[in-house]
mmCIF file of C-alpha atoms in Angstrom:
data_model
loop_
_atom_site.group_PDB
_atom_site.id
_atom_site.type_symbol
_atom_site.label_atom_id
_atom_site.label_comp_id
_atom_site.label_asym_id
_atom_site.label_seq_id
_atom_site.Cartn_x
_atom_site.Cartn_y
_atom_site.Cartn_z
ATOM 1 C CA MET J 291 -16.502 6.508 -112.353
ATOM 2 C CA HIS J 292 -13.991 5.784 -115.646
ATOM 3 C CA ALA J 293 -10.330 6.187 -113.783
ATOM 4 C CA ASP J 294 -8.881 8.340 -116.463
ATOM 5 C CA PHE J 295 -11.780 11.249 -117.836
ATOM 6 C CA GLN J 296 -14.871 11.562 -116.168
ATOM 7 C CA PRO J 297 -16.004 15.106 -115.559
ATOM 8 C CA CYS J 298 -17.913 16.225 -113.054
ATOM 9 C CA ALA J 299 -19.540 18.883 -110.854
ATOM 10 C CA TYR J 300 -18.383 18.801 -107.536
ATOM 11 C CA ILE J 301 -18.720 20.776 -104.211
ATOM 12 C CA MET J 302 -15.709 21.062 -101.514
ATOM 13 C CA ALA J 303 -17.079 22.093 -98.070
ATOM 14 C CA SER J 304 -14.880 23.268 -94.492
ATOM 15 C CA ALA J 305 -17.837 22.057 -92.406
ATOM 16 C CA ARG J 306 -22.045 21.395 -92.558
ATOM 17 C CA HIS J 307 -22.964 24.808 -93.369
ATOM 18 C CA GLY J 308 -19.353 26.045 -93.184
ATOM 19 C CA THR J 309 -17.755 27.365 -96.675
ATOM 20 C CA PHE J 310 -18.043 26.247 -100.134
ATOM 21 C CA TYR J 311 -16.033 25.534 -102.878
ATOM 22 C CA THR J 312 -18.199 24.261 -106.236
ATOM 23 C CA GLY J 313 -15.606 23.178 -108.759
ATOM 24 C CA VAL J 314 -15.460 21.134 -112.300
ATOM 25 C CA THR J 315 -12.919 18.440 -113.395
ATOM 26 C CA SER J 316 -11.980 15.488 -115.340
ATOM 27 C CA HIS J 317 -10.262 13.613 -112.881
ATOM 28 C CA LEU J 318 -12.342 14.230 -109.341
ATOM 29 C CA ILE J 319 -10.315 11.689 -106.918
ATOM 30 C CA GLN J 320 -6.875 13.304 -108.541
ATOM 31 C CA ARG J 321 -8.725 16.962 -108.028
ATOM 32 C CA ILE J 322 -10.120 16.094 -104.134
ATOM 33 C CA CYS J 323 -6.111 15.159 -103.235
ATOM 34 C CA GLN J 324 -4.537 18.270 -104.684
ATOM 35 C CA HIS J 325 -7.742 20.669 -102.476
ATOM 36 C CA ARG J 326 -6.626 18.729 -99.695
ATOM 37 C CA ASP J 327 -2.537 18.860 -99.934
ATOM 38 C CA GLY J 328 -2.528 22.141 -100.834
ATOM 39 C CA SER J 329 -1.609 22.600 -104.223
ATOM 40 C CA PHE J 330 -3.508 24.779 -105.271
ATOM 41 C CA ASP J 331 -2.666 28.375 -102.981
ATOM 42 C CA GLY J 332 -6.015 30.652 -102.832
ATOM 43 C CA PHE J 333 -9.691 29.661 -101.690
ATOM 44 C CA THR J 334 -9.990 26.282 -100.835
ATOM 45 C CA ASP J 335 -6.118 26.058 -99.321
ATOM 46 C CA ARG J 336 -7.161 29.393 -96.971
ATOM 47 C CA TYR J 337 -11.056 28.211 -95.769
ATOM 48 C CA GLY J 338 -9.875 24.750 -95.184
ATOM 49 C CA VAL J 339 -11.882 23.723 -97.764
ATOM 50 C CA LYS J 340 -11.317 19.705 -97.812
ATOM 51 C CA THR J 341 -14.959 17.265 -98.028
ATOM 52 C CA LEU J 342 -15.923 16.387 -100.882
ATOM 53 C CA VAL J 343 -20.013 16.910 -100.219
ATOM 54 C CA TRP J 344 -21.638 16.460 -103.767
ATOM 55 C CA PHE J 345 -20.939 15.561 -107.077
ATOM 56 C CA GLU J 346 -22.445 15.082 -110.074
ATOM 57 C CA LEU J 347 -21.038 12.961 -112.961
ATOM 58 C CA ALA J 348 -21.767 14.567 -116.387
ATOM 59 C CA ALA J 349 -21.089 13.509 -120.175
ATOM 60 C CA THR J 350 -18.702 15.846 -121.698
ATOM 61 C CA MET J 351 -17.062 18.764 -119.814
ATOM 62 C CA HIS J 352 -19.005 21.198 -121.402
ATOM 63 C CA ALA J 353 -21.800 19.915 -119.353
ATOM 64 C CA ALA J 354 -19.866 19.774 -116.836
ATOM 65 C CA ILE J 355 -19.041 23.239 -116.633
ATOM 66 C CA THR J 356 -22.378 24.497 -117.425
ATOM 67 C CA ARG J 357 -23.209 22.624 -114.318
ATOM 68 C CA GLU J 358 -20.368 24.403 -112.476
ATOM 69 C CA LYS J 359 -21.322 27.689 -113.670
ATOM 70 C CA GLN J 360 -25.326 27.339 -112.602
ATOM 71 C CA ILE J 361 -24.549 26.136 -109.204
ATOM 72 C CA LYS J 362 -22.160 28.589 -108.591
ATOM 73 C CA ASN J 363 -25.029 31.044 -109.684
ATOM 74 C CA TRP J 364 -27.612 29.827 -107.003
ATOM 75 C CA GLN J 365 -28.020 31.469 -103.617
ATOM 76 C CA ARG J 366 -26.732 29.699 -100.498
ATOM 77 C CA GLN J 367 -29.954 27.567 -99.409
ATOM 78 C CA TRP J 368 -29.731 26.028 -102.908
ATOM 79 C CA LYS J 369 -26.865 24.830 -102.696
ATOM 80 C CA ILE J 370 -27.272 23.233 -99.069
ATOM 81 C CA ALA J 371 -30.306 21.903 -100.344
ATOM 82 C CA LEU J 372 -28.609 20.159 -103.335
ATOM 83 C CA ILE J 373 -26.166 18.650 -100.942
ATOM 84 C CA GLU J 374 -28.643 17.484 -98.332
ATOM 85 C CA ALA J 375 -30.958 15.802 -100.828
ATOM 86 C CA ALA J 376 -27.902 13.369 -102.438
ATOM 87 C CA ASN J 377 -26.044 13.744 -98.985
ATOM 88 C CA PRO J 378 -28.253 14.214 -95.926
ATOM 89 C CA ASP J 379 -25.480 13.440 -92.840
ATOM 90 C CA TRP J 380 -22.710 15.602 -94.785
ATOM 91 C CA ARG J 381 -20.209 12.781 -95.633
ATOM 92 C CA ASP J 382 -16.858 12.775 -96.909
ATOM 93 C CA LEU J 383 -18.015 11.253 -100.530
ATOM 94 C CA ALA J 384 -14.189 10.943 -101.166
ATOM 95 C CA GLU J 385 -14.321 7.474 -99.100
ATOM 96 C CA GLU J 386 -16.928 6.180 -101.910
ATOM 97 C CA LEU J 387 -13.929 6.930 -104.476
ATOM 98 C CA GLY J 388 -11.550 5.197 -102.303
ATOM 99 C CA LEU J 389 -10.253 8.056 -100.459
ATOM 100 C CA ALA J 390 -9.303 8.496 -96.674
ATOM 101 C CA ALA J 391 -12.245 10.628 -95.193
ATOM 102 C CA ALA J 392 -10.879 13.950 -94.569
ATOM 103 C CA GLY J 393 -12.566 14.080 -91.468
ATOM 104 C CA HIS J 394 -17.166 13.951 -90.761
ATOM 105 C CA VAL J 395 -18.196 17.207 -91.086
ATOM 106 C CA THR J 396 -19.982 17.982 -87.699
ATOM 107 C CA PRO J 397 -22.626 19.807 -87.158
ATOM 108 C CA PRO J 398 -21.692 22.634 -85.349
ATOM 109 C CA SER J 399 -24.248 22.048 -82.484
ATOM 110 C CA LEU J 400 -22.392 18.702 -81.736
ATOM 111 C CA SER J 401 -18.816 20.468 -82.292
ATOM 112 C CA SER J 402 -18.935 22.919 -79.215
ATOM 113 C CA SER J 403 -17.261 22.125 -76.228
ATOM 114 C CA SER J 404 -20.186 22.741 -73.948
ATOM 115 C CA ARG J 405 -21.579 18.891 -74.853
ATOM 116 C CA THR J 406 -22.591 17.040 -71.899
#
């Protein structure tokens, strides 16, 4: 990924099958940091959407914006299928970009306190 300008569409999640945020940016690493440090008041801060679960690089900002709009119009199950096709374990893909993980997105069945 080009350090200064690389258009992409992305999906952040609060948890596996949790709240999703679909966005577009020209600098993904910077945008992830903004989501995580609360630079943006509003949706992502309110719902704790801090884990990068999917992204797609684009040749132009126009192409990235078009893809973002397409995904935002999708049904939730289609978004889940998109994520799971590329990232079945719901890893924090920010690690692949050199950032610390926001925390592994744990499936709800594994995060309950009733584990034996």
